[in-house]
Amino acid sequence: MSDQLVFTPLDEIEKIYNELKATFASGKSRPIPYRRYQLLQLAYMLKDNIKLFEDALEADLGRPQLEARMLDIDPSLVEIKSTLAGFEKWARQESAPFSINFSPMRPVIRKEPKGIVLIISPFNYPLFLTIPLMASAIAAGNAVVIKPTENTPATTALLANLAEQYLDTSLVRVIKGGVQETTKLLEYTWGHILYTGGGKVGKLIAAAGAKTLSPVSLELGGKSPVFVDSKCDLKTTAKRLLWGKAANAGQTCVAPDYVIVQRDFQEKFVEALQDVYREFYPYKASASGQMSRMVSPQAFTRVNNLLKNTKGTIVLGGDTDETTKYIGPTVVKDVKPEDCLMSEEIFGPILPIMPVSSIDEGLAYVNAHDHPLSVYVFSQDSAFKAKIFDNTQSGSALANETIIHPAAYGLPFGGVGPSGSGYHTGKYGFDMFTHLRSSLDAPGWLDMLLGFRYPPYTAAKIKAMGRLMNPSFPARPKGPPKAHVSRASWSKWFTFLLALALAGGLMKRQFLKM
């Protein structure tokens, strides 16, 4: 533990929890103006201290300034701004869809805070995977406990200190600590728990939430595959892939984990990556301000051991420095399914290339393993992209881009199955921390229509109920539907028939002239 980070005493955690519980019960967090005030304070907490956060990210992760701004600080500010712009509308009570049976009861959906929410955030993006989520929880009217990682001590200490200065500590608290402190927090009942991190710990969080019946959302990860079409825009593909893998030293939950290419295209693809590598790093990738570092000696050792033990061929990079926790951008070709690089999520700047005889072989491999957080495709062919997306499952599906989608305005971010559950960012984050409370207000005159529900039950009342409540359906189907014919197929046939008709007309005209 760094001397920059003093852990929250275990005996204080219960006091903090009870204080937040009492403040939430008082209703202090609910008024829209107070939520707006807290959101603006959160925004200026970050905006006023950008340089301090840049320095903290450099100390913890060796983070270059551009990456600190592009991947952590600026998208966090954008998320807060979009939340500020939309949360009043999101929080409004909604009328239920019209129903002739229930509309007289004035059915509405009340948007209510869930209570005290717990956000357990990771080391890799300690701001973007913390501050926008705080904004969502505050906008929804909750009290909030943040448990940042102990693996980024400078950033966590700064966040905790500034939160005390800028935010209402009777509603928002930062708990500093490690496993013991997290375990203590999980003893309590929460309105919602959001955990971002690895699947192994995710299972423990989900189990702990089940013990207290606290709802849990998990943002995990997995091995996100990249399908590269031999007819892709090769230069753009190489640039975006290498950047997506090297950014933050590959420590990104949606980082491209491995590449699937046709066997006869592998060498050409490797050459393109080598050309781009020379453009990106004309001197050295290890030069100051160019490349993030692994977060800890343990992380360095794990990824370095994968590199040492691979049976594939290193064709780019491969340079490491244990003293600075540096691993350079590395590409390994001819990687087989049983290779160590395919055994776990790499979470480092190593990109294995797995050649296949056909795309179907690649799809079979992906579908035989856990659903990843992202599936990437690089292709200019719509049919190729559709084949990959239609025959895989993942949290997200991207064509011709990498890793930037969690910050894309209006899109939900989340996994599926082993890569996570639940969605956040923007309105999706607000909804995650909001309870949709159903409400009716039925007038007395409705008993003229619903009086049949009261005993004594009679045949006449059953008949009256049937007239009001028994729904009708379309005609019973005579069998399963015929095979679906896509619009694309119809379009091709229409084009063919039109061309045939035009050709026939021209031939008839020529015949009449003769």
CSV table of C-alpha atoms in Angstrom, one decimal, residues 149-443:
chain,number,residue,atom,x,y,z
A,149,THR,CA,-9.4,0.5,-6.4
A,150,GLU,CA,-6.4,0.5,-4.1
A,151,ASN,CA,-4.2,-0.3,-7.1
A,152,THR,CA,-4.2,3.4,-8.2
A,153,PRO,CA,-3.3,5.0,-4.9
A,154,ALA,CA,-2.6,8.5,-6.2
A,155,THR,CA,-5.9,8.8,-8.1
A,156,THR,CA,-8.0,7.2,-5.4
A,157,ALA,CA,-6.5,9.5,-2.7
A,158,LEU,CA,-7.0,12.6,-4.8
A,159,LEU,CA,-10.6,11.6,-5.6
A,160,ALA,CA,-11.4,11.0,-1.9
A,161,ASN,CA,-9.9,14.3,-0.8
A,162,LEU,CA,-11.7,16.3,-3.5
A,163,ALA,CA,-15.0,14.6,-2.9
A,164,GLU,CA,-14.9,15.8,0.7
A,165,GLN,CA,-14.3,19.3,-0.5
A,166,TYR,CA,-16.8,19.5,-3.3
A,167,LEU,CA,-19.7,17.1,-2.5
A,168,ASP,CA,-22.2,16.7,0.3
A,169,THR,CA,-20.5,14.0,2.5
A,170,SER,CA,-23.8,13.2,4.1
A,171,LEU,CA,-24.8,11.8,0.7
A,172,VAL,CA,-21.6,10.9,-1.1
A,173,ARG,CA,-18.6,9.1,0.5
A,174,VAL,CA,-15.4,7.5,-0.8
A,175,ILE,CA,-14.2,4.4,1.0
A,176,LYS,CA,-10.5,3.8,0.6
A,177,GLY,CA,-9.2,0.3,1.0
A,178,GLY,CA,-8.7,-3.2,-0.4
A,179,VAL,CA,-10.2,-6.6,0.1
A,180,GLN,CA,-11.1,-6.2,3.8
A,181,GLU,CA,-12.9,-2.9,3.3
A,182,THR,CA,-14.8,-4.2,0.3
A,183,THR,CA,-15.8,-7.3,2.2
A,184,LYS,CA,-17.1,-5.1,5.0
A,185,LEU,CA,-19.1,-3.0,2.6
A,186,LEU,CA,-20.7,-6.1,1.1
A,187,GLU,CA,-22.2,-7.0,4.5
A,188,TYR,CA,-24.8,-4.3,4.1
A,189,THR,CA,-28.0,-4.1,2.1
A,190,TRP,CA,-27.7,-1.7,-0.9
A,191,GLY,CA,-30.2,-0.2,-3.3
A,192,HIS,CA,-27.9,-1.3,-6.1
A,193,ILE,CA,-24.3,-2.6,-6.4
A,194,LEU,CA,-22.3,-1.9,-9.6
A,195,TYR,CA,-19.0,-3.7,-9.9
A,196,THR,CA,-16.5,-3.2,-12.7
A,197,GLY,CA,-13.6,-5.6,-12.9
A,198,GLY,CA,-12.8,-9.3,-13.5
A,199,GLY,CA,-15.1,-12.2,-13.6
A,200,LYS,CA,-13.6,-14.1,-10.7
A,201,VAL,CA,-14.3,-11.2,-8.3
A,202,GLY,CA,-17.5,-10.5,-10.1
A,203,LYS,CA,-18.8,-13.9,-8.9
A,204,LEU,CA,-18.0,-13.0,-5.3
A,205,ILE,CA,-19.7,-9.7,-5.6
A,206,ALA,CA,-22.8,-11.3,-7.1
A,207,ALA,CA,-22.9,-13.9,-4.3
A,208,ALA,CA,-22.5,-11.3,-1.7
A,209,GLY,CA,-25.3,-9.3,-3.2
A,210,ALA,CA,-27.6,-12.4,-3.2
A,211,LYS,CA,-27.1,-12.8,0.6
A,212,THR,CA,-28.5,-9.3,1.2
A,213,LEU,CA,-30.9,-9.4,-1.8
A,214,SER,CA,-29.1,-6.3,-3.1
A,215,PRO,CA,-29.5,-6.0,-6.9
A,216,VAL,CA,-26.1,-6.3,-8.7
A,217,SER,CA,-24.8,-5.1,-12.1
A,218,LEU,CA,-21.5,-6.4,-13.4
A,219,GLU,CA,-19.3,-4.8,-16.0
A,220,LEU,CA,-16.7,-7.5,-16.6
A,221,GLY,CA,-14.7,-8.2,-19.8
A,222,GLY,CA,-13.4,-11.3,-21.6
A,223,LYS,CA,-11.5,-12.0,-24.8
A,224,SER,CA,-13.0,-9.7,-27.4
A,225,PRO,CA,-12.2,-11.1,-30.8
A,226,VAL,CA,-11.4,-9.1,-34.0
A,227,PHE,CA,-12.5,-10.5,-37.4
A,228,VAL,CA,-10.4,-8.9,-40.2
A,229,ASP,CA,-11.7,-9.3,-43.8
A,230,SER,CA,-9.0,-9.6,-46.4
A,231,LYS,CA,-10.8,-6.9,-48.4
A,232,CYS,CA,-10.8,-4.4,-45.5
A,233,ASP,CA,-9.2,-0.9,-45.6
A,234,LEU,CA,-5.9,-2.3,-44.5
A,235,LYS,CA,-4.1,0.9,-43.4
A,236,THR,CA,-7.1,2.1,-41.3
A,237,THR,CA,-7.5,-1.4,-39.9
A,238,ALA,CA,-3.9,-1.6,-38.8
A,239,LYS,CA,-3.9,1.9,-37.2
A,240,ARG,CA,-7.1,1.5,-35.3
A,241,LEU,CA,-6.3,-2.0,-34.1
A,242,LEU,CA,-2.8,-1.2,-32.9
A,243,TRP,CA,-4.0,2.0,-31.2
A,244,GLY,CA,-6.9,0.1,-29.5
A,245,LYS,CA,-4.5,-2.5,-28.2
A,246,ALA,CA,-1.7,-0.2,-27.1
A,247,ALA,CA,-3.9,2.5,-25.5
A,248,ASN,CA,-3.5,2.3,-21.7
A,249,ALA,CA,-1.0,-0.6,-22.3
A,250,GLY,CA,-3.9,-2.8,-23.3
A,251,GLN,CA,-5.5,-2.6,-19.9
A,252,THR,CA,-9.0,-1.9,-21.3
A,253,CYS,CA,-12.0,-4.2,-20.7
A,254,VAL,CA,-13.1,-3.8,-24.4
A,255,ALA,CA,-9.6,-4.0,-25.8
A,256,PRO,CA,-9.2,-6.1,-28.9
A,257,ASP,CA,-7.9,-9.4,-27.4
A,258,TYR,CA,-7.0,-11.4,-30.5
A,259,VAL,CA,-7.4,-11.3,-34.3
A,260,ILE,CA,-8.9,-13.9,-36.6
A,261,VAL,CA,-7.8,-13.7,-40.2
A,262,GLN,CA,-7.8,-16.0,-43.2
A,263,ARG,CA,-4.5,-17.9,-43.3
A,264,ASP,CA,-3.5,-16.6,-46.7
A,265,PHE,CA,-4.0,-13.0,-45.5
A,266,GLN,CA,-1.9,-13.2,-42.3
A,267,GLU,CA,1.5,-12.0,-43.7
A,268,LYS,CA,0.0,-9.0,-45.6
A,269,PHE,CA,-1.9,-8.0,-42.4
A,270,VAL,CA,1.3,-8.3,-40.3
A,271,GLU,CA,3.2,-6.1,-42.7
A,272,ALA,CA,0.5,-3.4,-42.4
A,273,LEU,CA,0.8,-3.6,-38.6
A,274,GLN,CA,4.6,-3.3,-38.8
A,275,ASP,CA,4.3,-0.2,-41.0
A,276,VAL,CA,1.9,1.5,-38.6
A,277,TYR,CA,4.1,0.6,-35.6
A,278,ARG,CA,7.0,2.5,-37.2
A,279,GLU,CA,4.7,5.5,-37.8
A,280,PHE,CA,3.4,5.5,-34.3
A,281,TYR,CA,6.7,5.1,-32.6
A,282,PRO,CA,9.5,6.6,-34.8
A,283,TYR,CA,11.9,6.4,-31.8
A,284,LYS,CA,10.7,4.0,-29.1
A,285,ALA,CA,7.3,3.1,-27.7
A,286,SER,CA,9.0,3.3,-24.3
A,287,ALA,CA,9.9,7.0,-24.8
A,288,SER,CA,8.4,9.4,-22.2
A,289,GLY,CA,4.8,10.3,-22.7
A,290,GLN,CA,4.1,7.7,-25.4
A,291,MET,CA,3.0,4.5,-23.6
A,292,SER,CA,1.2,3.7,-20.4
A,293,ARG,CA,2.7,1.1,-18.0
A,294,MET,CA,1.3,-2.0,-16.4
A,295,VAL,CA,-0.5,-1.1,-13.2
A,296,SER,CA,1.5,-3.3,-10.8
A,297,PRO,CA,4.5,-5.6,-10.7
A,298,GLN,CA,2.0,-8.5,-10.5
A,299,ALA,CA,0.3,-7.4,-13.6
A,300,PHE,CA,3.6,-7.0,-15.4
A,301,THR,CA,4.7,-10.5,-14.4
A,302,ARG,CA,1.4,-12.2,-15.5
A,303,VAL,CA,1.4,-10.6,-19.0
A,304,ASN,CA,5.2,-11.0,-19.4
A,305,ASN,CA,4.9,-14.7,-18.6
A,306,LEU,CA,2.2,-15.1,-21.3
A,307,LEU,CA,4.7,-13.5,-23.7
A,308,LYS,CA,7.5,-15.7,-22.7
A,309,ASN,CA,5.5,-18.9,-23.0
A,310,THR,CA,3.7,-18.4,-26.3
A,311,LYS,CA,4.4,-20.8,-29.1
A,312,GLY,CA,3.5,-18.2,-31.6
A,313,THR,CA,6.0,-16.0,-33.5
A,314,ILE,CA,6.7,-12.5,-32.3
A,315,VAL,CA,6.7,-10.3,-35.4
A,316,LEU,CA,6.5,-6.8,-33.7
A,317,GLY,CA,7.6,-5.4,-30.4
A,318,GLY,CA,8.2,-7.8,-27.5
A,319,ASP,CA,10.3,-5.4,-25.5
A,320,THR,CA,9.8,-5.2,-21.8
A,321,ASP,CA,11.3,-3.5,-18.7
A,322,GLU,CA,10.4,-5.0,-15.3
A,323,THR,CA,11.8,-2.0,-13.4
A,324,THR,CA,9.3,0.4,-15.0
A,325,LYS,CA,6.5,-2.2,-15.6
A,326,TYR,CA,6.8,-1.5,-19.3
A,327,ILE,CA,5.6,-3.9,-22.0
A,328,GLY,CA,5.7,-2.6,-25.5
A,329,PRO,CA,3.0,-3.1,-28.2
A,330,THR,CA,3.5,-6.6,-29.4
A,331,VAL,CA,2.1,-8.7,-32.2
A,332,VAL,CA,2.3,-12.5,-32.3
A,333,LYS,CA,1.4,-14.5,-35.4
A,334,ASP,CA,0.5,-18.1,-36.0
A,335,VAL,CA,-1.1,-18.4,-32.6
A,336,LYS,CA,-3.1,-21.7,-32.1
A,337,PRO,CA,-6.2,-22.1,-30.0
A,338,GLU,CA,-4.4,-24.0,-27.3
A,339,ASP,CA,-1.7,-21.3,-26.9
A,340,CYS,CA,-1.3,-19.6,-23.5
A,341,LEU,CA,-2.2,-16.3,-25.1
A,342,MET,CA,-5.7,-17.8,-25.8
A,343,SER,CA,-6.2,-19.2,-22.3
A,344,GLU,CA,-7.3,-15.9,-20.5
A,345,GLU,CA,-8.1,-12.3,-21.2
A,346,ILE,CA,-4.7,-10.7,-21.9
A,347,PHE,CA,-5.3,-7.3,-20.4
A,348,GLY,CA,-2.0,-6.1,-21.8
A,349,PRO,CA,-0.5,-4.8,-25.1
A,350,ILE,CA,-0.1,-8.2,-26.8
A,351,LEU,CA,-2.1,-8.9,-29.9
A,352,PRO,CA,-2.2,-12.6,-31.0
A,353,ILE,CA,-3.2,-13.4,-34.6
A,354,MET,CA,-5.0,-16.7,-35.0
A,355,PRO,CA,-5.1,-17.7,-38.7
A,356,VAL,CA,-8.1,-19.8,-39.8
A,357,SER,CA,-9.0,-21.6,-43.0
A,358,SER,CA,-12.4,-20.0,-43.1
A,359,ILE,CA,-14.4,-17.4,-41.3
A,360,ASP,CA,-16.8,-20.2,-40.2
A,361,GLU,CA,-13.9,-21.8,-38.4
A,362,GLY,CA,-13.3,-18.5,-36.6
A,363,LEU,CA,-17.0,-18.1,-35.7
A,364,ALA,CA,-17.0,-21.7,-34.3
A,365,TYR,CA,-14.1,-20.9,-32.1
A,366,VAL,CA,-15.6,-17.7,-30.7
A,367,ASN,CA,-19.0,-19.3,-30.1
A,368,ALA,CA,-17.4,-22.2,-28.2
A,369,HIS,CA,-16.1,-19.7,-25.6
A,370,ASP,CA,-17.7,-17.2,-23.2
A,371,HIS,CA,-19.6,-14.3,-24.8
A,372,PRO,CA,-17.1,-11.3,-24.9
A,373,LEU,CA,-17.7,-7.7,-24.0
A,374,SER,CA,-17.1,-6.7,-27.6
A,375,VAL,CA,-16.9,-8.3,-31.1
A,376,TYR,CA,-14.9,-6.3,-33.7
A,377,VAL,CA,-15.1,-6.5,-37.5
A,378,PHE,CA,-12.9,-4.7,-40.0
A,379,SER,CA,-14.5,-5.0,-43.4
A,380,GLN,CA,-16.1,-2.9,-46.2
A,381,ASP,CA,-18.4,-5.7,-47.0
A,382,SER,CA,-21.9,-5.4,-45.5
A,383,ALA,CA,-22.5,-9.1,-45.9
A,384,PHE,CA,-19.3,-10.0,-44.1
A,385,LYS,CA,-20.1,-7.7,-41.2
A,386,ALA,CA,-23.7,-9.0,-40.9
A,387,LYS,CA,-22.4,-12.6,-40.9
A,388,ILE,CA,-20.2,-11.9,-37.9
A,389,PHE,CA,-22.7,-9.9,-35.9
A,390,ASP,CA,-25.7,-12.2,-36.7
A,391,ASN,CA,-23.8,-15.3,-35.6
A,392,THR,CA,-22.1,-14.1,-32.4
A,393,GLN,CA,-23.2,-12.8,-29.0
A,394,SER,CA,-21.4,-10.0,-27.2
A,395,GLY,CA,-22.0,-6.8,-25.2
A,396,SER,CA,-21.3,-4.7,-28.2
A,397,ALA,CA,-20.6,-5.2,-31.9
A,398,LEU,CA,-18.3,-2.7,-33.7
A,399,ALA,CA,-17.3,-2.4,-37.3
A,400,ASN,CA,-14.1,-0.6,-38.3
A,401,GLU,CA,-13.4,0.9,-34.9
A,402,THR,CA,-12.1,-0.1,-31.5
A,403,ILE,CA,-12.6,0.8,-27.7
A,404,ILE,CA,-14.2,4.2,-28.1
A,405,HIS,CA,-17.8,3.0,-27.9
A,406,PRO,CA,-18.3,3.2,-24.1
A,407,ALA,CA,-18.2,6.9,-24.5
A,408,ALA,CA,-20.5,7.0,-27.6
A,409,TYR,CA,-23.5,9.3,-26.8
A,410,GLY,CA,-26.8,7.5,-26.5
A,411,LEU,CA,-25.5,3.9,-26.6
A,412,PRO,CA,-25.8,1.6,-23.6
A,413,PHE,CA,-22.6,0.0,-22.3
A,414,GLY,CA,-22.7,-3.4,-20.8
A,415,GLY,CA,-21.9,-7.1,-21.3
A,416,VAL,CA,-23.9,-10.3,-21.8
A,417,GLY,CA,-23.5,-13.5,-19.8
A,418,PRO,CA,-20.0,-13.9,-18.5
A,419,SER,CA,-19.0,-10.5,-19.8
A,420,GLY,CA,-21.4,-8.7,-17.5
A,421,SER,CA,-25.0,-7.7,-16.9
A,422,GLY,CA,-26.8,-4.4,-16.8
A,423,TYR,CA,-26.2,-1.2,-18.8
A,424,HIS,CA,-24.9,2.2,-18.0
A,425,THR,CA,-23.7,5.6,-19.4
A,426,GLY,CA,-26.2,8.4,-19.9
A,427,LYS,CA,-29.8,7.6,-19.4
A,428,TYR,CA,-29.0,3.9,-19.1
A,429,GLY,CA,-27.0,4.7,-16.0
A,430,PHE,CA,-29.8,6.8,-14.6
A,431,ASP,CA,-32.2,4.0,-15.2
A,432,MET,CA,-29.9,1.4,-13.5
A,433,PHE,CA,-30.0,3.4,-10.3
A,434,THR,CA,-33.8,4.2,-10.6
A,435,HIS,CA,-36.7,2.2,-9.3
A,436,LEU,CA,-39.7,2.3,-11.6
A,437,ARG,CA,-42.5,2.3,-9.1
A,438,SER,CA,-46.0,1.4,-10.5
A,439,SER,CA,-48.9,3.4,-9.2
A,440,LEU,CA,-52.7,3.4,-9.6
A,441,ASP,CA,-55.4,5.7,-8.3
A,442,ALA,CA,-58.8,4.0,-8.9
A,443,PRO,CA,-62.1,6.0,-8.6
